[in-house]
Amino acid sequence: MERILVLDVDGVLVDSGWLEKIWMKVQRFLGIESTPKFFFLIKEAIDFIKTPSLKPEAVNFFEQLKTRGRGDYKIGIITDRSYLSLLKICKKNKIFFNQFEFIQVRKSMLDKLNRNIRFDDRIRRCSKVKPHIHIFARLELFRIVLGISEQMVLIIDDSENIRNIASDIFGFKAISSLSIDFNPHAYA
């Protein structure tokens, strides 16, 4: 039986940066629900100076993929990072886009400035950012086209809001992190 596993990047695959942690506190304090675009530009500028490394549990996850294979899972990423930012993280950490059937990134001015970018069918850009419900629209279409039940979708995201949207609105299973001995079949 086919399944879908969707990973977040910040907080799941890489540590959330200090800027993101400060912003989350400011956001909670002020009661702001969505993140302004200027925040993403600042974050990308910092990431281009120092690209984050994978967390140990993410390294282990990708090593398991190489040795054991993905089994019956279609693996995807949904992130608020731009394509170029995600590409830089993947290159640094030797993760290849062909490991994923589904990649969704945030539309970015940086992507528009670089005319050499070629998106293939797996990569989608979304104008909305988390926690907007629209971030799951393409995943939902992907799931329906493949004929996979909602219960066979596992979202791994450190944001409680995202996990609630995934489970309460779409019926997906949702957890907050990869463990060092993560076994996706335990959530079937």
Short mmCIF file of C-alpha atoms in Angstrom, two decimals:
data_model
loop_
_atom_site.label_atom_id
_atom_site.label_comp_id
_atom_site.label_asym_id
_atom_site.label_seq_id
_atom_site.Cartn_x
_atom_site.Cartn_y
_atom_site.Cartn_z
CA MET A 1 0.00 0.00 0.00
CA GLU A 2 1.47 3.34 -1.05
CA ARG A 3 1.97 6.12 1.49
CA ILE A 4 3.19 9.70 1.50
CA LEU A 5 5.75 11.13 3.92
CA VAL A 6 6.14 14.92 3.90
CA LEU A 7 9.02 16.64 5.67
CA ASP A 8 9.42 20.23 6.76
CA VAL A 9 12.92 21.68 6.51
CA ASP A 10 13.35 24.22 9.34
CA GLY A 11 13.03 22.54 12.71
CA VAL A 12 12.81 19.02 11.24
CA LEU A 13 15.74 18.56 8.83
CA VAL A 14 17.82 21.53 10.00
CA ASP A 15 17.77 23.49 13.24
CA SER A 16 15.63 26.58 13.09
CA GLY A 17 18.01 29.51 13.05
CA TRP A 18 18.29 32.04 15.82
CA LEU A 19 16.42 34.60 13.70
CA GLU A 20 13.46 32.26 13.25
CA LYS A 21 13.35 31.49 16.98
CA ILE A 22 13.31 35.20 17.84
CA TRP A 23 10.65 35.88 15.20
CA MET A 24 8.42 33.09 16.57
CA LYS A 25 8.57 34.69 20.04
CA VAL A 26 7.75 38.13 18.60
CA GLN A 27 4.94 36.61 16.56
CA ARG A 28 3.39 34.95 19.62
CA PHE A 29 3.79 38.08 21.74
CA LEU A 30 2.15 40.33 19.14
CA GLY A 31 -0.44 37.75 18.09
CA ILE A 32 0.64 37.84 14.44
CA GLU A 33 -0.43 34.77 12.48
CA SER A 34 1.47 35.08 9.19
CA THR A 35 5.08 35.93 8.54
CA PRO A 36 5.82 39.08 6.50
CA LYS A 37 7.87 38.69 3.31
CA PHE A 38 10.73 40.86 4.58
CA PHE A 39 11.46 38.21 7.23
CA PHE A 40 12.10 35.58 4.53
CA LEU A 41 14.46 37.91 2.66
CA ILE A 42 16.52 38.54 5.80
CA LYS A 43 16.54 34.83 6.62
CA GLU A 44 17.68 33.89 3.11
CA ALA A 45 20.48 36.46 3.22
CA ILE A 46 21.75 34.96 6.50
CA ASP A 47 21.44 31.40 5.13
CA PHE A 48 23.47 32.30 2.04
CA ILE A 49 26.28 33.40 4.34
CA LYS A 50 26.12 30.24 6.46
CA THR A 51 24.10 27.30 5.11
CA PRO A 52 22.63 25.12 7.88
CA SER A 53 23.68 21.49 8.32
CA LEU A 54 21.29 18.59 8.78
CA LYS A 55 20.29 17.58 12.29
CA PRO A 56 21.70 14.16 13.35
CA GLU A 57 18.30 12.49 13.07
CA ALA A 58 17.89 13.86 9.53
CA VAL A 59 21.34 12.53 8.58
CA ASN A 60 20.26 9.13 9.91
CA PHE A 61 16.96 9.32 7.99
CA PHE A 62 18.70 9.98 4.65
CA GLU A 63 21.30 7.26 5.36
CA GLN A 64 18.45 4.81 5.95
CA LEU A 65 16.89 5.87 2.65
CA LYS A 66 20.15 5.06 0.87
CA THR A 67 20.61 1.65 2.51
CA ARG A 68 17.04 0.40 2.99
CA GLY A 69 15.23 2.29 0.28
CA ARG A 70 11.98 4.12 0.72
CA GLY A 71 9.72 1.11 0.73
CA ASP A 72 6.19 2.06 -0.27
CA TYR A 73 6.61 5.73 0.65
CA LYS A 74 6.44 8.69 -1.71
CA ILE A 75 8.61 11.28 0.03
CA GLY A 76 8.09 15.00 -0.23
CA ILE A 77 9.08 18.35 1.24
CA ILE A 78 6.88 21.33 2.03
CA THR A 79 8.89 24.34 3.16
CA ASP A 80 8.70 28.10 3.41
CA ARG A 81 12.23 28.25 2.02
CA SER A 82 12.84 29.41 -1.53
CA TYR A 83 14.03 26.99 -4.18
CA LEU A 84 17.56 28.44 -4.11
CA SER A 85 17.74 28.23 -0.32
CA LEU A 86 16.57 24.60 -0.32
CA LEU A 87 18.94 23.76 -3.17
CA LYS A 88 21.88 25.20 -1.21
CA ILE A 89 20.99 23.12 1.89
CA CYS A 90 20.60 19.97 -0.22
CA LYS A 91 23.91 20.48 -2.03
CA LYS A 92 25.81 21.12 1.22
CA ASN A 93 24.33 18.01 2.83
CA LYS A 94 24.50 15.78 -0.29
CA ILE A 95 20.73 15.34 -0.57
CA PHE A 96 19.51 14.92 -4.13
CA PHE A 97 16.16 16.17 -5.39
CA ASN A 98 15.58 12.83 -7.12
CA GLN A 99 14.98 11.33 -3.65
CA PHE A 100 11.68 13.23 -3.55
CA GLU A 101 8.50 12.81 -5.55
CA PHE A 102 7.09 16.11 -4.32
CA ILE A 103 8.85 19.37 -3.39
CA GLN A 104 7.01 22.55 -2.56
CA VAL A 105 8.93 25.77 -1.93
CA ARG A 106 7.92 29.39 -1.38
CA LYS A 107 7.82 31.69 -4.37
CA SER A 108 10.72 34.08 -4.00
CA MET A 109 12.11 37.16 -5.69
CA LEU A 110 15.48 35.37 -5.71
CA ASP A 111 14.03 32.67 -7.96
CA LYS A 112 12.79 35.33 -10.38
CA LEU A 113 16.20 37.00 -10.49
CA ASN A 114 17.98 33.80 -11.47
CA ARG A 115 16.91 32.94 -15.00
CA ASN A 116 18.92 29.70 -15.00
CA ILE A 117 16.46 27.93 -12.71
CA ARG A 118 14.58 25.09 -14.36
CA PHE A 119 11.78 23.52 -12.37
CA ASP A 120 10.84 19.93 -13.11
CA ASP A 121 7.41 18.36 -12.54
CA ARG A 122 8.16 17.49 -8.91
CA ILE A 123 8.95 21.03 -7.83
CA ARG A 124 6.15 23.49 -7.15
CA ARG A 125 6.30 27.05 -5.90
CA CYS A 126 3.57 28.34 -3.59
CA SER A 127 2.72 32.00 -3.07
CA LYS A 128 1.30 31.25 0.39
CA VAL A 129 3.38 30.51 3.47
CA LYS A 130 2.68 28.51 6.59
CA PRO A 131 0.26 28.31 8.32
CA HIS A 132 -2.01 29.15 5.35
CA ILE A 133 -4.24 26.21 4.48
CA HIS A 134 -3.33 26.55 0.79
CA ILE A 135 0.13 25.05 1.44
CA PHE A 136 -1.52 21.61 1.47
CA ALA A 137 -3.55 22.09 -1.75
CA ARG A 138 -0.94 20.58 -4.09
CA LEU A 139 -0.19 17.75 -1.68
CA GLU A 140 -3.90 16.98 -1.55
CA LEU A 141 -4.08 16.90 -5.35
CA PHE A 142 -0.95 14.69 -5.48
CA ARG A 143 -2.56 12.33 -2.95
CA ILE A 144 -5.86 12.14 -4.85
CA VAL A 145 -4.17 11.53 -8.23
CA LEU A 146 -2.18 8.65 -6.70
CA GLY A 147 -5.30 7.26 -5.01
CA ILE A 148 -3.74 7.32 -1.55
CA SER A 149 -5.98 7.54 1.52
CA GLU A 150 -5.66 10.52 3.90
CA GLN A 151 -4.67 8.13 6.68
CA MET A 152 -1.64 7.06 4.62
CA VAL A 153 -0.13 10.56 4.67
CA LEU A 154 2.35 11.44 7.43
CA ILE A 155 3.40 15.08 7.92
CA ILE A 156 6.50 15.83 9.98
CA ASP A 157 6.54 19.51 10.96
CA ASP A 158 7.71 21.25 14.13
CA SER A 159 4.83 23.75 13.97
CA GLU A 160 1.81 22.81 16.05
CA ASN A 161 -0.40 24.98 13.80
CA ILE A 162 0.70 23.04 10.72
CA ARG A 163 0.19 19.69 12.44
CA ASN A 164 -3.31 20.75 13.50
CA ILE A 165 -4.22 21.86 9.97
CA ALA A 166 -2.83 18.61 8.55
CA SER A 167 -4.76 16.40 10.96
CA ASP A 168 -7.94 18.36 11.66
CA ILE A 169 -8.71 19.64 8.15
CA PHE A 170 -7.07 17.10 5.85
CA GLY A 171 -7.13 13.97 8.01
CA PHE A 172 -3.36 13.39 7.70
CA LYS A 173 -1.27 11.96 10.50
CA ALA A 174 1.17 14.52 11.88
CA ILE A 175 4.16 14.38 14.20
CA SER A 176 6.65 17.04 15.32
CA SER A 177 10.07 15.56 14.60
CA LEU A 178 12.22 12.77 13.29
CA SER A 179 13.73 10.64 16.03
CA ILE A 180 17.20 9.15 15.62
CA ASP A 181 15.58 5.73 15.08
CA PHE A 182 12.62 7.01 13.05
CA ASN A 183 10.55 4.29 11.40
CA PRO A 184 7.79 5.65 9.16
CA HIS A 185 6.02 2.27 9.15
CA ALA A 186 5.26 2.71 12.85
CA TYR A 187 2.73 5.39 11.84
CA ALA A 188 0.79 3.29 9.34
#
